[in-house]
Amino acid sequence: DSGVTQTPKHLITATGQRVTLRCSPRSGDLSVYWYQQSLDQGLQFLIQYYNGEERAKGNILERFSAQQFPDLHSELNLSSLELGDSALYFCASSVVARTVRNEQFFGPGTRLTVL
Amino acid sequence: AQSVAQPEDQVNVAEGNPLTVKCTYSVSGNPYLFWYVQYPNRGLQFLLKYITGDNLVKGSYGFEAEFNKSQTSFHLKKPSALVSDSALYFCAVRDDSNYGGSQGNLIFGKGTKLSVKP
């Protein structure tokens, strides 16, 4: 158990809908990262927050957004969902944003299925 | 741009034999390299990392990785494979590029499926 929790584990929804994925980082970790894992694209970095502020953006679509709250949990919002958004979404956390000794700890993921 | 490549989609090994999962990297500065393992329906688990120092890095579950700067490789190894090692293995490099303000997110390879047969 990495100490990172994600809810829900599974999510099934229809095209055009909006969903929210939630992540709670390990106790003491200030940085949260979101990744998307799909068969065709592999594991891709979406976005990172550090202590409530956005720090880095990767291949995140404009239909997707995220935020980190004062208690450090994070939410990833996916809107106008398309079939191609079906994937496993991982959250990871680390102590700080950028240190050489920093590794990330991953949650179990949320499997999103868009029908 | 920084990247990692895992040239093998799948590696098959007999239990008790040594295993190697290959990874090569391309970075503009000093490489910070990681190996993660993903078991079915689970998240990624950290195995080991190379930051600096000894080229042979020891990690969890008896795994180790050899950093080779001249060959830009960071192969994962284990002297004696177990059936329970069967999983998907990812090599990753920390993205230190300035583009997009990256702050230490990881760039992953495509993954290598390791299958250990009894």
mmCIF file of C-alpha atoms in Angstrom, chain A residues 23-32 49-52 67-75:
data_model
loop_
_atom_site.group_PDB
_atom_site.id
_atom_site.type_symbol
_atom_site.label_atom_id
_atom_site.label_comp_id
_atom_site.label_asym_id
_atom_site.label_seq_id
_atom_site.Cartn_x
_atom_site.Cartn_y
_atom_site.Cartn_z
ATOM 1 C CA CYS A 23 -6.952 11.608 -4.966
ATOM 2 C CA SER A 24 -5.573 11.848 -1.452
ATOM 3 C CA PRO A 25 -1.782 11.973 -1.294
ATOM 4 C CA ARG A 26 0.438 10.283 1.257
ATOM 5 C CA SER A 27 0.558 12.034 4.577
ATOM 6 C CA GLY A 28 3.100 14.827 4.342
ATOM 7 C CA ASP A 29 3.355 14.861 0.555
ATOM 8 C CA LEU A 30 2.773 18.265 -0.987
ATOM 9 C CA SER A 31 2.979 17.362 -4.660
ATOM 10 C CA VAL A 32 0.270 15.556 -6.600
ATOM 11 C CA TYR A 49 0.066 20.501 -8.315
ATOM 12 C CA TYR A 50 2.283 21.532 -5.472
ATOM 13 C CA ASN A 51 0.793 22.840 -2.246
ATOM 14 C CA GLY A 52 -2.331 24.035 -3.990
ATOM 15 C CA GLN A 67 -7.201 21.404 -8.602
ATOM 16 C CA GLN A 68 -5.566 20.777 -5.254
ATOM 17 C CA PHE A 69 -7.395 21.799 -2.130
ATOM 18 C CA PRO A 70 -6.032 23.226 1.157
ATOM 19 C CA ASP A 71 -6.085 19.753 2.713
ATOM 20 C CA LEU A 72 -3.881 18.687 -0.239
ATOM 21 C CA HIS A 73 -6.301 16.274 -1.811
ATOM 22 C CA SER A 74 -6.723 16.721 -5.532
ATOM 23 C CA GLU A 75 -9.507 16.304 -8.027
#
